[in-house]
């Protein structure tokens, strides 16, 4: 057995039926998902040394052809976040997620941030403010990981924070009473942009701006009966039109901002949001959060689960609320793990583990042999397994 291959990997590489394999703990599940994604999807950009970027689909179109195809800035931001999750487990255990001979999760995350800038024409500014907010949040967490690992921070991270904060300041205006624009077109103020920007402001000490954005969401986009946040307000001919769609991922960063801000009102709102999530966004009779499809939707459930895991560990919330959040995370993670397909040491054109984009449908059905597999859906599964790994009975991982 190679030095960087653990016993669970050796068994998974064999042809033993799944029922004969030992049940891995939550951290090992997360490690297996991390290895599957980074080894299959992680590539150099144009073979440039020291770069790392996630290819959008497998099989991939090849390095040169992929330059003309969408590369999904915001998927890459969540890839950074997943690597930071793995890096926190490395820091807690002292063991690299992918073996001693391979780069640490933190190093890969740092390479990924640098490569995002290169791929984005040597800048971090993007047309969409929600995309930039996700990268800003991930970079904050990466900087925190570097501090805890006693490694010097990168000036690049400070540059990300400075340049993107200016973007959020410009997009968070008094038009429509507040909120943050979704894109530089400035014709839509919505939850997908306002919530992560509010969370970013809260985590960088700008509490007043964060609270103002949260209050705008509560006033303008909270569905009174369902207790969930609707999509946004679109501007046409100077008038605001409500987009009433409710998406899983919109609830996650709102929950994160409420917890980060704290205080009685915000924590009570967070508890109600968790109850509404359990009531409205799960598959009836399962306690499993629904999937939202492929493409961008392939990340939606994962984002919600990430923030439910924060709530599950937050002792300021009532125990029954924390238990609800904990159960939602665990049930969704278990469903995705149970429904995976394993390719063993198969071709690099397919991940070692393939996870379904729908927790209630097995991957063999949603991604049959020969089907293209998307990065977003595999990041989602990894993100959910990372979330589950932070809330078992063993020592908790730091939350931010």
Short mmCIF file of C-alpha atoms in Angstrom, two decimals:
data_model
loop_
_atom_site.label_atom_id
_atom_site.label_comp_id
_atom_site.label_asym_id
_atom_site.label_seq_id
_atom_site.Cartn_x
_atom_site.Cartn_y
_atom_site.Cartn_z
CA UNK A 1 0.00 0.00 0.00
CA UNK A 2 1.45 3.42 -0.91
CA UNK A 3 2.47 5.58 2.04
CA UNK A 4 -0.22 8.18 1.32
CA UNK A 5 -3.08 5.68 0.90
CA UNK A 6 -5.09 4.85 3.99
CA UNK A 7 -6.87 1.53 4.62
CA UNK A 8 -10.25 2.88 3.58
CA UNK A 9 -8.78 3.93 0.23
CA UNK A 10 -7.25 0.48 -0.26
CA UNK A 11 -10.57 -1.20 0.34
CA UNK A 12 -12.41 1.26 -1.89
CA UNK A 13 -9.93 0.51 -4.67
CA UNK A 14 -10.78 -3.17 -4.47
CA UNK A 15 -13.84 -4.77 -6.02
CA UNK A 16 -15.44 -5.70 -2.71
CA UNK A 17 -19.16 -4.94 -2.56
CA UNK A 18 -19.99 -1.82 -0.59
CA UNK A 19 -21.67 -3.87 2.14
CA UNK A 20 -18.31 -5.47 2.97
CA UNK A 21 -16.56 -2.14 3.45
CA UNK A 22 -16.24 -0.57 6.90
CA UNK A 23 -18.43 2.47 7.42
CA UNK A 24 -16.10 5.49 7.35
CA UNK A 25 -16.51 8.23 9.91
CA UNK A 26 -17.61 11.71 8.86
CA UNK A 27 -14.07 13.06 8.53
CA UNK A 28 -13.02 10.15 6.34
CA UNK A 29 -16.06 10.64 4.10
CA UNK A 30 -15.08 14.29 3.69
CA UNK A 31 -11.49 13.32 2.93
CA UNK A 32 -12.61 10.86 0.28
CA UNK A 33 -14.82 13.49 -1.36
CA UNK A 34 -11.96 16.01 -1.22
CA UNK A 35 -9.55 13.62 -2.89
CA UNK A 36 -12.11 12.68 -5.53
CA UNK A 37 -12.75 16.29 -6.53
CA UNK A 38 -9.21 17.65 -6.35
CA UNK A 39 -7.62 14.74 -8.20
CA UNK A 40 -10.24 14.54 -10.96
CA UNK A 41 -11.24 18.18 -11.49
CA UNK A 42 -8.17 20.09 -10.29
CA UNK A 43 -5.90 21.12 -13.17
CA UNK A 44 -3.14 23.56 -13.95
CA UNK A 45 -4.20 26.53 -16.05
CA UNK A 46 -2.55 26.12 -19.45
CA UNK A 47 0.06 23.91 -17.80
CA UNK A 48 1.43 26.92 -15.87
CA UNK A 49 3.37 25.70 -12.78
CA UNK A 50 1.86 26.67 -9.45
CA UNK A 51 -1.65 27.17 -10.81
CA UNK A 52 -4.78 25.23 -9.88
CA UNK A 53 -8.34 25.53 -11.21
CA UNK A 54 -11.38 23.28 -11.29
CA UNK A 55 -12.41 22.06 -14.72
CA UNK A 56 -16.15 22.58 -15.19
CA UNK A 57 -17.06 19.10 -16.42
CA UNK A 58 -15.53 15.68 -16.86
CA UNK A 59 -14.67 14.56 -19.45
CA UNK A 60 -13.11 17.99 -20.02
CA UNK A 61 -12.74 19.84 -23.30
CA UNK A 62 -8.98 20.27 -22.91
CA UNK A 63 -6.96 23.25 -21.73
CA UNK A 64 -7.09 25.36 -24.89
CA UNK A 65 -10.74 24.72 -25.74
CA UNK A 66 -11.78 25.40 -22.13
CA UNK A 67 -10.51 28.98 -22.40
CA UNK A 68 -13.39 29.72 -24.75
CA UNK A 69 -15.96 28.05 -22.50
CA UNK A 70 -17.59 29.30 -19.27
CA UNK A 71 -15.37 28.62 -16.28
CA UNK A 72 -17.80 29.71 -13.54
CA UNK A 73 -16.02 32.15 -11.22
CA UNK A 74 -18.44 31.48 -8.39
CA UNK A 75 -18.03 27.68 -8.56
CA UNK A 76 -14.29 28.23 -8.14
CA UNK A 77 -14.99 30.43 -5.08
CA UNK A 78 -16.84 27.55 -3.45
CA UNK A 79 -13.99 25.25 -4.42
CA UNK A 80 -11.75 27.55 -2.33
CA UNK A 81 -14.21 27.26 0.57
CA UNK A 82 -14.22 23.46 0.38
CA UNK A 83 -10.41 23.40 0.41
CA UNK A 84 -10.44 25.63 3.50
CA UNK A 85 -12.77 23.11 5.16
CA UNK A 86 -10.31 20.34 4.38
CA UNK A 87 -7.47 22.54 5.60
CA UNK A 88 -9.16 22.97 8.97
CA UNK A 89 -9.38 19.23 9.37
CA UNK A 90 -5.72 18.95 8.42
CA UNK A 91 -4.87 21.51 11.08
CA UNK A 92 -6.90 19.64 13.69
CA UNK A 93 -5.51 16.19 12.85
CA UNK A 94 -2.00 17.02 11.68
CA UNK A 95 -2.56 14.79 8.62
CA UNK A 96 -2.89 16.03 5.04
CA UNK A 97 -6.19 15.11 3.40
CA UNK A 98 -4.41 13.70 0.33
CA UNK A 99 -1.29 12.19 1.84
CA UNK A 100 2.08 13.58 2.76
CA UNK A 101 3.46 13.70 -0.78
CA UNK A 102 0.73 15.96 -2.14
CA UNK A 103 0.01 19.66 -1.50
CA UNK A 104 -1.96 20.57 1.59
CA UNK A 105 -5.52 21.84 1.21
CA UNK A 106 -4.43 25.33 2.24
CA UNK A 107 -1.71 25.42 -0.41
CA UNK A 108 -4.15 24.28 -3.09
CA UNK A 109 -6.65 26.92 -1.97
CA UNK A 110 -4.01 29.62 -2.21
CA UNK A 111 -3.02 28.47 -5.69
CA UNK A 112 -6.69 28.45 -6.67
CA UNK A 113 -7.24 32.07 -5.57
CA UNK A 114 -4.20 33.15 -7.55
CA UNK A 115 -5.38 31.22 -10.60
CA UNK A 116 -8.88 32.70 -10.40
CA UNK A 117 -7.27 36.11 -10.79
CA UNK A 118 -5.19 34.96 -13.77
CA UNK A 119 -8.18 33.30 -15.45
CA UNK A 120 -10.30 36.40 -14.77
CA UNK A 121 -7.93 38.53 -16.86
CA UNK A 122 -5.67 39.42 -13.92
CA UNK A 123 -8.31 40.93 -11.68
CA UNK A 124 -10.80 39.79 -9.07
CA UNK A 125 -13.62 42.13 -10.10
CA UNK A 126 -16.50 40.35 -11.80
CA UNK A 127 -19.79 41.36 -13.41
CA UNK A 128 -21.78 39.77 -10.56
CA UNK A 129 -21.61 41.01 -6.98
CA UNK A 130 -22.72 37.68 -5.54
CA UNK A 131 -19.81 35.94 -7.30
CA UNK A 132 -17.40 38.43 -5.75
CA UNK A 133 -19.00 38.04 -2.32
CA UNK A 134 -18.47 34.28 -2.36
CA UNK A 135 -14.80 34.73 -3.25
CA UNK A 136 -14.37 37.43 -0.61
CA UNK A 137 -15.86 35.15 2.06
CA UNK A 138 -13.70 32.21 1.00
CA UNK A 139 -10.55 34.34 0.98
CA UNK A 140 -11.34 35.61 4.49
CA UNK A 141 -11.55 32.03 5.68
CA UNK A 142 -8.32 31.15 3.90
CA UNK A 143 -6.57 34.06 5.62
CA UNK A 144 -7.89 32.85 8.97
CA UNK A 145 -6.62 29.34 8.25
CA UNK A 146 -3.16 30.74 7.44
CA UNK A 147 -3.06 32.63 10.74
CA UNK A 148 -4.08 29.58 12.74
CA UNK A 149 -1.43 27.51 10.95
CA UNK A 150 1.09 30.24 11.89
CA UNK A 151 1.87 30.91 8.25
CA UNK A 152 2.26 34.48 7.01
CA UNK A 153 -0.75 35.90 5.22
CA UNK A 154 -0.53 36.85 1.56
CA UNK A 155 -0.64 40.48 0.47
CA UNK A 156 -2.90 39.15 -2.26
CA UNK A 157 -5.59 38.38 0.35
CA UNK A 158 -5.49 41.98 1.59
CA UNK A 159 -5.81 43.15 -2.00
CA UNK A 160 -8.86 40.92 -2.52
CA UNK A 161 -10.48 42.38 0.57
CA UNK A 162 -9.76 45.99 -0.38
CA UNK A 163 -10.82 45.75 -4.01
CA UNK A 164 -13.96 43.71 -3.42
CA UNK A 165 -15.12 45.73 -0.42
CA UNK A 166 -15.15 48.77 -2.70
CA UNK A 167 -17.37 46.83 -5.10
CA UNK A 168 -19.82 45.90 -2.35
CA UNK A 169 -19.94 49.49 -1.10
CA UNK A 170 -20.85 50.68 -4.60
CA UNK A 171 -23.53 48.01 -5.06
CA UNK A 172 -25.25 48.48 -1.67
CA UNK A 173 -27.27 51.62 -2.28
CA UNK A 174 -30.43 53.33 -1.03
CA UNK A 175 -32.38 52.51 -4.20
CA UNK A 176 -35.44 50.39 -3.37
CA UNK A 177 -34.79 51.22 0.28
CA UNK A 178 -31.50 49.31 0.53
CA UNK A 179 -30.12 45.94 -0.46
CA UNK A 180 -27.32 45.01 -2.86
CA UNK A 181 -27.46 44.86 -6.62
CA UNK A 182 -26.94 41.44 -8.20
CA UNK A 183 -24.85 42.63 -11.15
CA UNK A 184 -23.25 45.69 -12.69
CA UNK A 185 -26.42 46.04 -14.81
CA UNK A 186 -27.97 47.37 -11.57
CA UNK A 187 -31.48 46.27 -12.43
CA UNK A 188 -32.01 43.61 -9.75
CA UNK A 189 -31.53 43.69 -5.98
CA UNK A 190 -31.77 40.21 -4.58
CA UNK A 191 -31.05 37.78 -1.78
CA UNK A 192 -28.21 35.98 -3.64
CA UNK A 193 -26.12 39.17 -3.53
CA UNK A 194 -27.42 40.94 -0.44
CA UNK A 195 -27.08 38.00 1.95
CA UNK A 196 -23.42 37.05 1.30
CA UNK A 197 -22.45 40.73 1.23
CA UNK A 198 -24.17 41.16 4.60
CA UNK A 199 -22.24 38.18 5.94
CA UNK A 200 -19.01 39.60 4.55
CA UNK A 201 -19.62 42.96 6.20
CA UNK A 202 -20.38 41.22 9.51
CA UNK A 203 -17.17 39.19 9.34
CA UNK A 204 -15.07 42.24 8.53
CA UNK A 205 -16.44 44.35 11.38
CA UNK A 206 -18.87 46.56 9.48
CA UNK A 207 -21.79 45.59 11.67
CA UNK A 208 -23.99 48.57 10.86
CA UNK A 209 -23.94 47.92 7.11
CA UNK A 210 -24.50 44.23 7.66
CA UNK A 211 -27.48 44.78 9.93
CA UNK A 212 -29.00 47.28 7.50
CA UNK A 213 -28.83 44.73 4.69
CA UNK A 214 -30.37 42.05 6.90
CA UNK A 215 -33.19 44.40 7.88
CA UNK A 216 -33.83 45.14 4.21
CA UNK A 217 -34.07 41.41 3.50
CA UNK A 218 -36.46 40.97 6.44
CA UNK A 219 -38.63 43.85 5.26
CA UNK A 220 -38.67 43.36 1.50
CA UNK A 221 -37.93 39.71 0.73
CA UNK A 222 -39.02 37.57 3.68
CA UNK A 223 -42.14 35.55 2.82
CA UNK A 224 -44.42 36.13 5.80
CA UNK A 225 -46.24 32.79 5.66
CA UNK A 226 -43.40 30.48 4.63
CA UNK A 227 -40.69 32.12 6.72
CA UNK A 228 -38.18 31.91 3.85
CA UNK A 229 -36.43 34.55 1.76
CA UNK A 230 -37.63 35.15 -1.79
CA UNK A 231 -35.36 35.86 -4.72
CA UNK A 232 -35.38 39.61 -5.23
CA UNK A 233 -36.76 42.86 -6.62
CA UNK A 234 -36.28 43.47 -10.34
CA UNK A 235 -36.37 47.00 -11.71
CA UNK A 236 -38.29 47.63 -14.94
CA UNK A 237 -39.13 51.12 -16.18
CA UNK A 238 -38.33 52.52 -12.77
CA UNK A 239 -40.70 50.12 -10.99
CA UNK A 240 -39.83 47.23 -8.66
CA UNK A 241 -41.27 43.80 -9.40
CA UNK A 242 -41.00 41.01 -6.84
CA UNK A 243 -39.44 37.72 -7.95
CA UNK A 244 -41.15 35.32 -5.55
CA UNK A 245 -39.07 32.18 -6.20
CA UNK A 246 -37.61 30.54 -3.10
CA UNK A 247 -34.26 28.80 -3.48
CA UNK A 248 -32.43 26.66 -0.96
CA UNK A 249 -29.13 28.50 -1.21
CA UNK A 250 -30.61 31.93 -0.49
CA UNK A 251 -31.48 30.83 3.03
CA UNK A 252 -27.90 29.80 3.86
CA UNK A 253 -26.03 33.11 3.81
CA UNK A 254 -28.95 34.89 5.49
CA UNK A 255 -28.65 32.34 8.30
CA UNK A 256 -24.89 32.92 8.39
CA UNK A 257 -25.33 36.69 8.66
CA UNK A 258 -27.92 36.36 11.43
CA UNK A 259 -25.59 34.14 13.44
CA UNK A 260 -22.56 36.34 12.81
CA UNK A 261 -24.41 39.48 13.93
CA UNK A 262 -25.95 37.79 16.96
CA UNK A 263 -28.24 39.54 19.40
CA UNK A 264 -31.66 38.42 20.51
CA UNK A 265 -33.59 39.51 17.43
CA UNK A 266 -31.19 38.01 14.92
CA UNK A 267 -30.88 34.73 16.81
CA UNK A 268 -34.65 34.40 17.12
CA UNK A 269 -34.94 35.04 13.39
CA UNK A 270 -32.25 32.40 12.75
CA UNK A 271 -34.20 29.84 14.80
CA UNK A 272 -37.38 30.57 12.83
CA UNK A 273 -35.47 30.26 9.56
CA UNK A 274 -34.16 26.83 10.54
CA UNK A 275 -37.68 25.69 11.41
CA UNK A 276 -38.96 27.00 8.09
CA UNK A 277 -36.16 25.22 6.25
CA UNK A 278 -37.07 21.92 7.89
CA UNK A 279 -40.73 22.44 7.07
CA UNK A 280 -40.51 23.88 3.56
CA UNK A 281 -37.28 22.69 1.93
CA UNK A 282 -37.05 19.01 2.83
CA UNK A 283 -38.41 16.01 0.99
CA UNK A 284 -41.52 15.00 2.98
CA UNK A 285 -40.97 12.17 5.42
CA UNK A 286 -37.18 12.10 5.01
CA UNK A 287 -35.63 15.06 6.81
CA UNK A 288 -33.38 15.42 3.74
CA UNK A 289 -32.99 18.81 2.07
CA UNK A 290 -34.12 18.74 -1.54
CA UNK A 291 -31.73 19.03 -4.47
CA UNK A 292 -31.92 21.91 -6.93
CA UNK A 293 -30.62 20.27 -10.08
CA UNK A 294 -27.44 20.74 -12.04
CA UNK A 295 -25.44 23.72 -13.28
CA UNK A 296 -25.53 26.57 -10.79
CA UNK A 297 -28.34 24.76 -8.99
CA UNK A 298 -25.92 21.95 -8.28
CA UNK A 299 -24.41 24.10 -5.50
CA UNK A 300 -27.61 25.37 -3.92
CA UNK A 301 -28.29 22.66 -1.34
CA UNK A 302 -24.63 22.54 -0.32
CA UNK A 303 -24.55 26.24 0.47
CA UNK A 304 -27.58 25.93 2.73
CA UNK A 305 -26.13 22.92 4.53
CA UNK A 306 -22.83 24.75 5.14
CA UNK A 307 -24.62 27.36 7.24
CA UNK A 308 -26.94 24.89 8.92
CA UNK A 309 -23.78 23.24 10.27
CA UNK A 310 -22.78 26.57 11.83
CA UNK A 311 -26.18 26.74 13.51
CA UNK A 312 -25.89 23.16 14.73
CA UNK A 313 -22.79 24.14 16.71
CA UNK A 314 -24.00 27.52 17.94
CA UNK A 315 -24.77 27.26 21.65
CA UNK A 316 -26.64 30.58 21.63
CA UNK A 317 -29.50 28.83 19.83
CA UNK A 318 -32.06 26.66 21.65
CA UNK A 319 -31.13 22.98 21.81
CA UNK A 320 -34.14 21.90 19.76
CA UNK A 321 -33.13 24.34 17.01
CA UNK A 322 -29.56 23.03 17.01
CA UNK A 323 -30.86 19.47 16.91
CA UNK A 324 -33.04 20.31 13.89
CA UNK A 325 -30.06 21.80 12.07
CA UNK A 326 -27.86 18.86 13.05
CA UNK A 327 -30.39 16.34 11.79
CA UNK A 328 -30.86 18.15 8.47
CA UNK A 329 -27.11 18.15 7.86
CA UNK A 330 -26.64 14.51 8.87
CA UNK A 331 -29.60 13.18 6.88
CA UNK A 332 -28.60 15.02 3.71
CA UNK A 333 -24.95 13.94 4.02
CA UNK A 334 -25.91 10.31 4.66
CA UNK A 335 -28.19 10.27 1.63
CA UNK A 336 -25.50 11.63 -0.68
CA UNK A 337 -22.88 9.23 0.66
CA UNK A 338 -25.17 6.22 0.37
CA UNK A 339 -26.14 7.13 -3.19
CA UNK A 340 -22.62 7.60 -4.55
CA UNK A 341 -20.99 5.43 -7.18
CA UNK A 342 -17.38 4.35 -6.80
CA UNK A 343 -15.08 4.08 -9.78
CA UNK A 344 -12.06 2.83 -7.82
CA UNK A 345 -8.85 3.80 -9.58
CA UNK A 346 -10.64 4.41 -12.86
CA UNK A 347 -9.78 6.83 -15.67
CA UNK A 348 -9.14 10.48 -14.89
CA UNK A 349 -12.09 11.34 -17.12
CA UNK A 350 -14.42 10.37 -14.25
CA UNK A 351 -14.12 11.14 -10.54
CA UNK A 352 -13.30 8.29 -8.20
CA UNK A 353 -16.55 8.95 -6.33
CA UNK A 354 -19.52 10.37 -8.21
CA UNK A 355 -22.22 11.97 -6.08
CA UNK A 356 -25.76 12.65 -7.17
CA UNK A 357 -27.05 16.19 -7.51
CA UNK A 358 -30.28 14.97 -5.88
CA UNK A 359 -29.87 13.43 -2.43
CA UNK A 360 -32.94 11.24 -3.00
CA UNK A 361 -31.70 9.72 -6.26
CA UNK A 362 -28.59 7.55 -6.58
CA UNK A 363 -25.69 8.79 -8.67
CA UNK A 364 -25.98 5.72 -10.90
CA UNK A 365 -29.33 7.16 -12.02
CA UNK A 366 -28.46 10.89 -12.22
CA UNK A 367 -24.97 10.30 -13.65
CA UNK A 368 -25.09 7.01 -15.58
CA UNK A 369 -21.93 5.60 -17.10
CA UNK A 370 -20.66 7.86 -19.85
CA UNK A 371 -22.52 10.97 -18.65
CA UNK A 372 -20.60 14.21 -18.14
CA UNK A 373 -20.13 15.03 -14.45
CA UNK A 374 -20.25 18.67 -13.33
CA UNK A 375 -17.90 20.29 -10.85
CA UNK A 376 -20.75 22.14 -9.12
CA UNK A 377 -22.59 19.00 -8.05
CA UNK A 378 -19.45 17.29 -6.80
CA UNK A 379 -18.40 20.39 -4.85
CA UNK A 380 -21.87 20.39 -3.32
CA UNK A 381 -21.52 16.83 -2.06
CA UNK A 382 -18.03 17.55 -0.74
CA UNK A 383 -19.32 20.70 0.99
CA UNK A 384 -22.14 18.77 2.64
CA UNK A 385 -19.82 16.00 3.81
CA UNK A 386 -17.46 18.65 5.22
CA UNK A 387 -20.40 20.21 7.05
CA UNK A 388 -21.34 16.85 8.53
CA UNK A 389 -17.75 16.30 9.66
CA UNK A 390 -17.92 19.38 11.89
CA UNK A 391 -20.84 18.22 14.01
CA UNK A 392 -20.29 14.64 15.23
CA UNK A 393 -19.57 13.94 18.87
CA UNK A 394 -15.81 14.37 18.46
CA UNK A 395 -14.03 17.69 19.02
CA UNK A 396 -15.57 20.49 16.95
CA UNK A 397 -13.69 22.21 14.14
CA UNK A 398 -13.42 26.04 14.32
CA UNK A 399 -16.39 27.63 12.59
CA UNK A 400 -15.11 30.56 10.54
#
